[in-house]
């Protein structure tokens, strides 16, 4: 747990979490677009 507290005392910890969150959001957005595109092709 000491590692985590040191990580969050530094800015890099929050930066890493921000990048990971951004990547997950982007992947979800792209997946959503792909699903909508495939549904559009079907109709």
PDB file of C-alpha atoms in Angstrom:
ATOM      1  CA  UNK A   1       0.000   0.000   0.000  1.00  0.00           C
ATOM      2  CA  UNK A   2       2.956   2.334   0.603  1.00  0.00           C
ATOM      3  CA  UNK A   3       3.783   2.062  -3.103  1.00  0.00           C
ATOM      4  CA  UNK A   4       0.306   3.276  -4.036  1.00  0.00           C
ATOM      5  CA  UNK A   5       0.403   6.235  -1.652  1.00  0.00           C
ATOM      6  CA  UNK A   6       3.806   7.257  -3.039  1.00  0.00           C
ATOM      7  CA  UNK A   7       2.446   6.883  -6.567  1.00  0.00           C
ATOM      8  CA  UNK A   8      -0.499   9.183  -5.883  1.00  0.00           C
ATOM      9  CA  UNK A   9       1.617  11.737  -4.041  1.00  0.00           C
ATOM     10  CA  UNK A  10       3.421  12.129  -7.346  1.00  0.00           C
ATOM     11  CA  UNK A  11       1.625  13.441 -10.416  1.00  0.00           C
ATOM     12  CA  UNK A  12       2.655  10.478 -12.583  1.00  0.00           C
ATOM     13  CA  UNK A  13       0.186   8.213 -10.766  1.00  0.00           C
ATOM     14  CA  UNK A  14      -2.777  10.378 -11.716  1.00  0.00           C
ATOM     15  CA  UNK A  15      -1.356  10.832 -15.230  1.00  0.00           C
ATOM     16  CA  UNK A  16      -1.143   7.057 -15.691  1.00  0.00           C
ATOM     17  CA  UNK A  17      -4.725   6.582 -14.483  1.00  0.00           C
ATOM     18  CA  UNK A  18      -5.885   9.374 -16.785  1.00  0.00           C
ATOM     19  CA  UNK A  19      -4.205   7.748 -19.796  1.00  0.00           C
ATOM     20  CA  UNK A  20      -5.647   4.310 -18.948  1.00  0.00           C
ATOM     21  CA  UNK A  21      -9.135   5.787 -18.492  1.00  0.00           C
ATOM     22  CA  UNK A  22      -8.813   7.696 -21.768  1.00  0.00           C
ATOM     23  CA  UNK A  23      -7.711   4.531 -23.609  1.00  0.00           C
ATOM     24  CA  UNK A  24     -10.640   2.522 -22.206  1.00  0.00           C
ATOM     25  CA  UNK A  25     -13.091   5.283 -23.165  1.00  0.00           C
ATOM     26  CA  UNK A  26     -11.653   5.460 -26.696  1.00  0.00           C
ATOM     27  CA  UNK A  27     -11.844   1.680 -27.121  1.00  0.00           C
ATOM     28  CA  UNK A  28     -15.469   1.694 -25.920  1.00  0.00           C
ATOM     29  CA  UNK A  29     -16.279   4.545 -28.334  1.00  0.00           C
ATOM     30  CA  UNK A  30     -14.683   2.729 -31.277  1.00  0.00           C
ATOM     31  CA  UNK A  31     -16.417  -0.543 -30.359  1.00  0.00           C
ATOM     32  CA  UNK A  32     -19.745   1.326 -30.189  1.00  0.00           C
ATOM     33  CA  UNK A  33     -19.136   2.801 -33.643  1.00  0.00           C
ATOM     34  CA  UNK A  34     -18.280  -0.636 -35.042  1.00  0.00           C
ATOM     35  CA  UNK A  35     -21.490  -2.133 -33.592  1.00  0.00           C
ATOM     36  CA  UNK A  36     -23.607   0.685 -35.017  1.00  0.00           C
ATOM     37  CA  UNK A  37     -21.859   0.342 -38.399  1.00  0.00           C
ATOM     38  CA  UNK A  38     -22.462  -3.423 -38.551  1.00  0.00           C
ATOM     39  CA  UNK A  39     -26.134  -2.954 -37.598  1.00  0.00           C
ATOM     40  CA  UNK A  40     -26.479  -0.313 -40.324  1.00  0.00           C
ATOM     41  CA  UNK A  41     -25.061  -2.689 -42.925  1.00  0.00           C
ATOM     42  CA  UNK A  42     -27.530  -5.375 -41.917  1.00  0.00           C
ATOM     43  CA  UNK A  43     -30.640  -3.269 -42.446  1.00  0.00           C
TER      44      UNK A  43
END
